[in-house]
């Protein structure tokens, strides 16, 4: 029987590439983003049948609960949850408004906590279930102009390790994938000179991150880990 995967942030970028890869491997994919038309466009491009699109703001608890209840009721137990919904609002701390801090923490950190909580009962009933949260290399190393963004991603590391300990005895695994510079809408403003800081000399592609997400989802003896996918960037930071 095909596995059910929920991909938050599946309408674009890394989440979209994950949705495409999981569908190509026979998963039924529920694509979640705020913009339902964009989620539906991803669904329309997937191999296979029975994929679904949902409009949901991961930072809103009722929205998340309603969405995951619908997914569970209509499609059964969730096997895989991938948390790729995220935003960035880069600015030096002195120029960062409190409302931007709240938006970053609510989307990137609280949003992942809420989706994990909402999916958990379903995951516990699905043998070999797994969660992959998308962090960032800057969550570990820090970056000027990204104080709050990197705090949200560092928070995800602690959350991922703790949840991995909470659910390991029930055979649910939780890992974090930390990308470097990946070519998506989020990094559209990056300058080519930043390539010089990457040992492999190029930005990563969303499809390359998706392969590593699939590896973590399908590796039955890996939990509570951070997998860095950054072309060696962290070596140079
Ligand atoms: P992206 O292309 O901008 O896509 C972001 C996705 O998240 C979209 O599907 C977006 O859809 C969704 N989203 C944003 N806010 C949401 C919310 N409140 N509720 C539900 N969905 C929401 O970004 P990306 O580059 O693929 O990034 C994916 C993840 O990787 C993020 O967590 C990001 O921080 C992380 N990351 C990216 C890079 C990089 O270089 N690209 C590096 C390190 C980490 P809607 O706008 O329709 O909601």
Short mmCIF file of C-alpha atoms and ligand atoms in Angstrom, two decimals:
data_model
loop_
_atom_site.label_atom_id
_atom_site.label_comp_id
_atom_site.label_asym_id
_atom_site.label_seq_id
_atom_site.Cartn_x
_atom_site.Cartn_y
_atom_site.Cartn_z
CA UNK A 1 0.00 0.00 0.00
CA UNK A 2 1.35 3.45 -0.83
CA UNK A 3 2.54 5.68 2.00
CA UNK A 4 0.86 9.00 2.76
CA UNK A 5 3.28 11.96 2.94
CA UNK A 6 2.37 15.49 4.05
CA UNK A 7 4.70 18.17 2.69
CA UNK A 8 4.26 21.59 4.33
CA UNK A 9 5.58 24.29 2.03
CA UNK A 10 5.11 21.91 -0.89
CA UNK A 11 3.95 24.53 -3.38
CA UNK A 12 7.40 25.92 -4.21
CA UNK A 13 11.14 25.41 -3.88
CA UNK A 14 12.48 22.61 -1.69
CA UNK A 15 9.02 21.38 -0.60
CA UNK A 16 7.86 21.17 -4.20
CA UNK A 17 10.93 19.10 -5.17
CA UNK A 18 10.29 16.79 -2.18
CA UNK A 19 6.65 16.36 -3.27
CA UNK A 20 7.73 15.47 -6.82
CA UNK A 21 10.29 12.92 -5.63
CA UNK A 22 7.98 11.28 -3.08
CA UNK A 23 5.20 10.96 -5.67
CA UNK A 24 7.67 9.41 -8.13
CA UNK A 25 8.44 6.81 -5.43
CA UNK A 26 4.76 5.88 -5.09
CA UNK A 27 3.72 8.03 -2.12
CA UNK A 28 0.36 9.77 -1.95
CA UNK A 29 1.28 13.38 -1.23
CA UNK A 30 -0.75 16.04 0.61
CA UNK A 31 0.73 19.40 -0.42
CA UNK A 32 0.23 22.20 2.12
CA UNK A 33 0.82 25.93 1.67
CA UNK A 34 -1.07 29.17 2.28
CA UNK A 35 -1.80 29.58 -1.43
CA UNK A 36 -4.10 26.72 -2.42
CA UNK A 37 -3.80 27.36 -6.16
CA UNK A 38 -0.02 27.02 -5.93
CA UNK A 39 -0.36 23.81 -3.90
CA UNK A 40 -2.86 22.53 -6.47
CA UNK A 41 -0.39 23.35 -9.27
CA UNK A 42 2.21 21.14 -7.56
CA UNK A 43 -0.37 18.36 -7.20
CA UNK A 44 -1.23 18.60 -10.90
CA UNK A 45 2.44 18.00 -11.77
CA UNK A 46 2.90 14.87 -9.62
CA UNK A 47 3.16 11.30 -10.90
CA UNK A 48 0.34 9.00 -9.81
CA UNK A 49 -3.09 9.64 -8.35
CA UNK A 50 -4.81 10.59 -5.08
CA UNK A 51 -2.57 13.55 -4.24
CA UNK A 52 -4.28 16.48 -2.48
CA UNK A 53 -3.73 20.22 -1.99
CA UNK A 54 -4.51 22.21 1.16
CA UNK A 55 -4.51 25.88 2.01
CA UNK A 56 -3.15 26.18 5.54
CA UNK A 57 -1.07 28.71 7.44
CA UNK A 58 1.24 26.57 9.58
CA UNK A 59 1.56 29.35 12.16
CA UNK A 60 -2.18 29.18 12.97
CA UNK A 61 -3.06 26.34 15.35
CA UNK A 62 -6.72 25.97 14.35
CA UNK A 63 -5.84 26.01 10.67
CA UNK A 64 -3.21 23.30 11.23
CA UNK A 65 -5.53 21.13 13.36
CA UNK A 66 -8.34 21.39 10.83
CA UNK A 67 -6.03 20.52 7.94
CA UNK A 68 -4.44 17.48 9.58
CA UNK A 69 -7.83 16.19 10.80
CA UNK A 70 -9.11 16.38 7.22
CA UNK A 71 -6.02 14.62 5.84
CA UNK A 72 -6.24 11.86 8.46
CA UNK A 73 -10.01 11.39 8.02
CA UNK A 74 -9.97 11.29 4.21
CA UNK A 75 -6.63 9.62 3.50
CA UNK A 76 -5.69 7.58 6.61
CA UNK A 77 -2.52 7.45 8.68
CA UNK A 78 0.36 9.74 7.79
CA UNK A 79 3.69 7.94 7.22
CA UNK A 80 5.91 10.91 6.39
CA UNK A 81 5.81 14.57 7.43
CA UNK A 82 8.19 17.05 5.81
CA UNK A 83 8.26 20.58 7.24
CA UNK A 84 9.57 22.84 4.49
CA UNK A 85 7.27 25.84 5.06
CA UNK A 86 9.41 28.82 5.93
CA UNK A 87 10.10 32.50 5.40
CA UNK A 88 13.14 34.77 5.63
CA UNK A 89 13.18 38.51 6.39
CA UNK A 90 16.85 39.36 6.40
CA UNK A 91 17.93 42.54 8.21
CA UNK A 92 20.37 43.61 10.89
CA UNK A 93 18.87 43.22 14.37
CA UNK A 94 18.77 46.99 14.96
CA UNK A 95 16.52 47.33 11.91
CA UNK A 96 14.33 44.28 12.53
CA UNK A 97 10.78 45.12 13.56
CA UNK A 98 9.15 43.09 16.33
CA UNK A 99 6.38 42.08 13.91
CA UNK A 100 8.99 40.53 11.60
CA UNK A 101 10.54 38.67 14.55
CA UNK A 102 7.11 37.29 15.42
CA UNK A 103 6.40 36.27 11.82
CA UNK A 104 9.74 34.45 11.52
CA UNK A 105 9.39 32.59 14.80
CA UNK A 106 5.72 31.78 14.25
CA UNK A 107 6.21 30.41 10.74
CA UNK A 108 9.59 28.68 10.99
CA UNK A 109 9.58 27.41 14.57
CA UNK A 110 6.03 27.42 15.97
CA UNK A 111 4.68 26.27 12.59
CA UNK A 112 6.83 23.13 12.65
CA UNK A 113 5.92 22.44 16.28
CA UNK A 114 2.21 22.72 15.45
CA UNK A 115 2.33 20.46 12.39
CA UNK A 116 4.38 17.82 14.24
CA UNK A 117 1.88 17.89 17.12
CA UNK A 118 -1.10 17.69 14.78
CA UNK A 119 0.39 14.78 12.81
CA UNK A 120 1.76 12.81 15.75
CA UNK A 121 -1.17 10.52 16.64
CA UNK A 122 -1.47 9.56 12.99
CA UNK A 123 2.31 8.96 12.69
CA UNK A 124 2.27 6.79 15.83
CA UNK A 125 -0.15 4.43 14.08
CA UNK A 126 1.98 4.17 10.95
CA UNK A 127 4.86 1.64 11.23
CA UNK A 128 8.20 3.16 10.24
CA UNK A 129 6.87 6.73 10.24
CA UNK A 130 9.29 9.65 9.96
CA UNK A 131 9.49 13.43 10.15
CA UNK A 132 12.07 15.63 8.41
CA UNK A 133 12.23 19.27 9.50
CA UNK A 134 14.08 21.73 7.29
CA UNK A 135 16.52 23.86 9.27
CA UNK A 136 19.49 25.76 7.85
CA UNK A 137 23.28 25.88 8.16
CA UNK A 138 22.85 29.35 9.68
CA UNK A 139 20.91 27.78 12.58
CA UNK A 140 24.21 26.20 13.57
CA UNK A 141 26.77 28.77 12.47
CA UNK A 142 24.85 32.06 12.69
CA UNK A 143 24.89 34.80 10.05
CA UNK A 144 24.94 38.60 10.21
CA UNK A 145 21.60 39.93 9.00
CA UNK A 146 19.81 36.71 9.98
CA UNK A 147 19.70 36.82 13.81
CA UNK A 148 16.03 35.93 14.11
CA UNK A 149 15.94 33.56 11.14
CA UNK A 150 18.94 31.65 12.51
CA UNK A 151 17.35 31.59 15.99
CA UNK A 152 14.24 30.01 14.49
CA UNK A 153 16.37 27.36 12.76
CA UNK A 154 18.54 26.74 15.86
CA UNK A 155 15.31 26.25 17.79
CA UNK A 156 14.32 23.56 15.31
CA UNK A 157 17.50 21.61 16.11
CA UNK A 158 16.63 21.36 19.81
CA UNK A 159 13.00 20.62 18.99
CA UNK A 160 13.98 17.87 16.55
CA UNK A 161 16.34 16.14 18.97
CA UNK A 162 13.83 16.29 21.83
CA UNK A 163 10.92 15.02 19.78
CA UNK A 164 13.16 12.23 18.42
CA UNK A 165 13.72 11.11 22.03
CA UNK A 166 10.00 11.37 22.86
CA UNK A 167 8.81 9.13 20.03
CA UNK A 168 11.73 6.75 19.35
CA UNK A 169 10.19 3.97 21.46
CA UNK A 170 7.14 4.12 19.16
CA UNK A 171 9.35 3.71 16.04
CA UNK A 172 8.77 7.26 14.79
CA UNK A 173 11.98 8.99 13.66
CA UNK A 174 12.62 12.73 13.58
CA UNK A 175 15.56 14.35 11.78
CA UNK A 176 16.59 17.80 10.64
CA UNK A 177 18.03 18.65 7.25
CA UNK A 178 20.13 21.82 7.13
CA UNK A 179 20.55 23.25 3.62
CA UNK A 180 23.06 25.87 2.56
CA UNK A 181 22.28 28.17 -0.41
CA UNK A 182 19.62 26.46 -2.53
CA UNK A 183 18.25 28.01 -5.74
CA UNK A 184 14.61 28.87 -4.86
CA UNK A 185 12.37 31.96 -4.60
CA UNK A 186 13.82 32.48 -1.11
CA UNK A 187 17.34 33.00 -2.45
CA UNK A 188 16.39 34.83 -5.66
CA UNK A 189 18.20 37.94 -4.37
CA UNK A 190 21.52 36.17 -3.80
CA UNK A 191 24.47 37.51 -5.72
CA UNK A 192 26.68 35.26 -7.84
CA UNK A 193 29.71 36.45 -5.80
CA UNK A 194 28.34 34.44 -2.89
CA UNK A 195 29.24 31.36 -4.92
CA UNK A 196 32.84 32.02 -3.93
CA UNK A 197 32.02 31.11 -0.32
CA UNK A 198 30.76 27.65 -1.34
CA UNK A 199 33.52 25.03 -1.69
CA UNK A 200 31.59 23.21 -4.45
CA UNK A 201 31.33 26.56 -6.28
CA UNK A 202 27.60 26.60 -7.02
CA UNK A 203 24.19 26.95 -5.38
CA UNK A 204 22.37 23.71 -4.62
CA UNK A 205 19.22 22.68 -6.48
CA UNK A 206 15.95 21.82 -4.66
CA UNK A 207 16.08 18.34 -6.23
CA UNK A 208 19.44 17.73 -4.52
CA UNK A 209 17.91 18.56 -1.14
CA UNK A 210 14.90 16.36 -1.92
CA UNK A 211 17.19 13.34 -2.43
CA UNK A 212 18.65 13.86 1.05
CA UNK A 213 15.15 14.26 2.55
CA UNK A 214 14.14 10.94 0.98
CA UNK A 215 17.31 9.34 2.40
CA UNK A 216 16.36 10.47 5.92
CA UNK A 217 12.73 9.38 5.53
CA UNK A 218 13.78 5.91 4.37
CA UNK A 219 16.70 5.27 6.79
CA UNK A 220 15.22 3.14 9.58
CA UNK A 221 18.16 3.51 12.00
CA UNK A 222 18.72 7.29 11.85
CA UNK A 223 16.95 9.60 14.30
CA UNK A 224 17.66 12.88 16.10
CA UNK A 225 20.33 13.86 13.56
CA UNK A 226 21.17 16.97 11.56
CA UNK A 227 22.14 16.31 7.94
CA UNK A 228 23.90 19.25 6.27
CA UNK A 229 23.35 19.65 2.52
CA UNK A 230 25.37 22.72 1.59
CA UNK A 231 28.10 22.02 -0.98
CA UNK A 232 30.63 22.33 1.85
CA UNK A 233 29.52 25.86 2.85
CA UNK A 234 29.69 25.10 6.57
CA UNK A 235 33.38 24.18 6.22
CA UNK A 236 34.03 27.74 5.06
CA UNK A 237 31.83 29.61 7.57
P1 LIG B 1 10.35 29.07 -0.90
O1 LIG B 1 10.70 28.68 -2.28
O2 LIG B 1 10.13 30.50 -0.57
O3 LIG B 1 9.08 28.20 -0.46
C1 LIG B 1 8.54 28.36 0.82
C2 LIG B 1 7.32 27.48 0.95
O4 LIG B 1 6.78 27.64 2.27
C3 LIG B 1 6.21 27.82 -0.03
O5 LIG B 1 5.56 26.64 -0.42
C4 LIG B 1 5.29 28.69 0.81
O6 LIG B 1 3.98 28.68 0.27
C5 LIG B 1 5.38 27.99 2.15
N1 LIG B 1 5.02 28.81 3.31
C6 LIG B 1 5.59 29.96 3.73
N2 LIG B 1 4.97 30.41 4.83
C7 LIG B 1 3.98 29.51 5.11
C8 LIG B 1 2.99 29.42 6.13
N3 LIG B 1 2.87 30.34 7.10
N4 LIG B 1 2.15 28.37 6.10
C9 LIG B 1 2.24 27.43 5.15
N5 LIG B 1 3.15 27.45 4.16
C10 LIG B 1 4.01 28.49 4.15
O7 LIG B 1 11.48 28.58 0.14
P2 LIG B 1 12.54 27.38 0.07
O8 LIG B 1 13.85 27.96 -0.30
O9 LIG B 1 11.97 26.23 -0.67
O10 LIG B 1 12.62 27.04 1.64
C11 LIG B 1 12.04 25.88 2.20
C12 LIG B 1 12.61 25.71 3.60
O11 LIG B 1 14.03 25.54 3.50
C13 LIG B 1 12.40 26.93 4.51
O12 LIG B 1 12.17 26.49 5.82
C14 LIG B 1 13.74 27.65 4.45
O13 LIG B 1 13.97 28.42 5.60
C15 LIG B 1 14.67 26.47 4.34
N6 LIG B 1 15.98 26.82 3.78
C16 LIG B 1 16.10 27.29 2.50
C17 LIG B 1 17.35 27.59 2.01
C18 LIG B 1 17.58 28.11 0.61
O14 LIG B 1 18.74 28.45 0.28
N7 LIG B 1 16.57 28.18 -0.23
C19 LIG B 1 18.49 27.43 2.82
C20 LIG B 1 18.33 26.95 4.11
C21 LIG B 1 17.08 26.64 4.57
P3 LIG B 1 2.94 29.91 0.49
O15 LIG B 1 3.72 31.18 0.28
O16 LIG B 1 1.86 29.67 -0.50
O17 LIG B 1 2.45 29.74 1.88
#
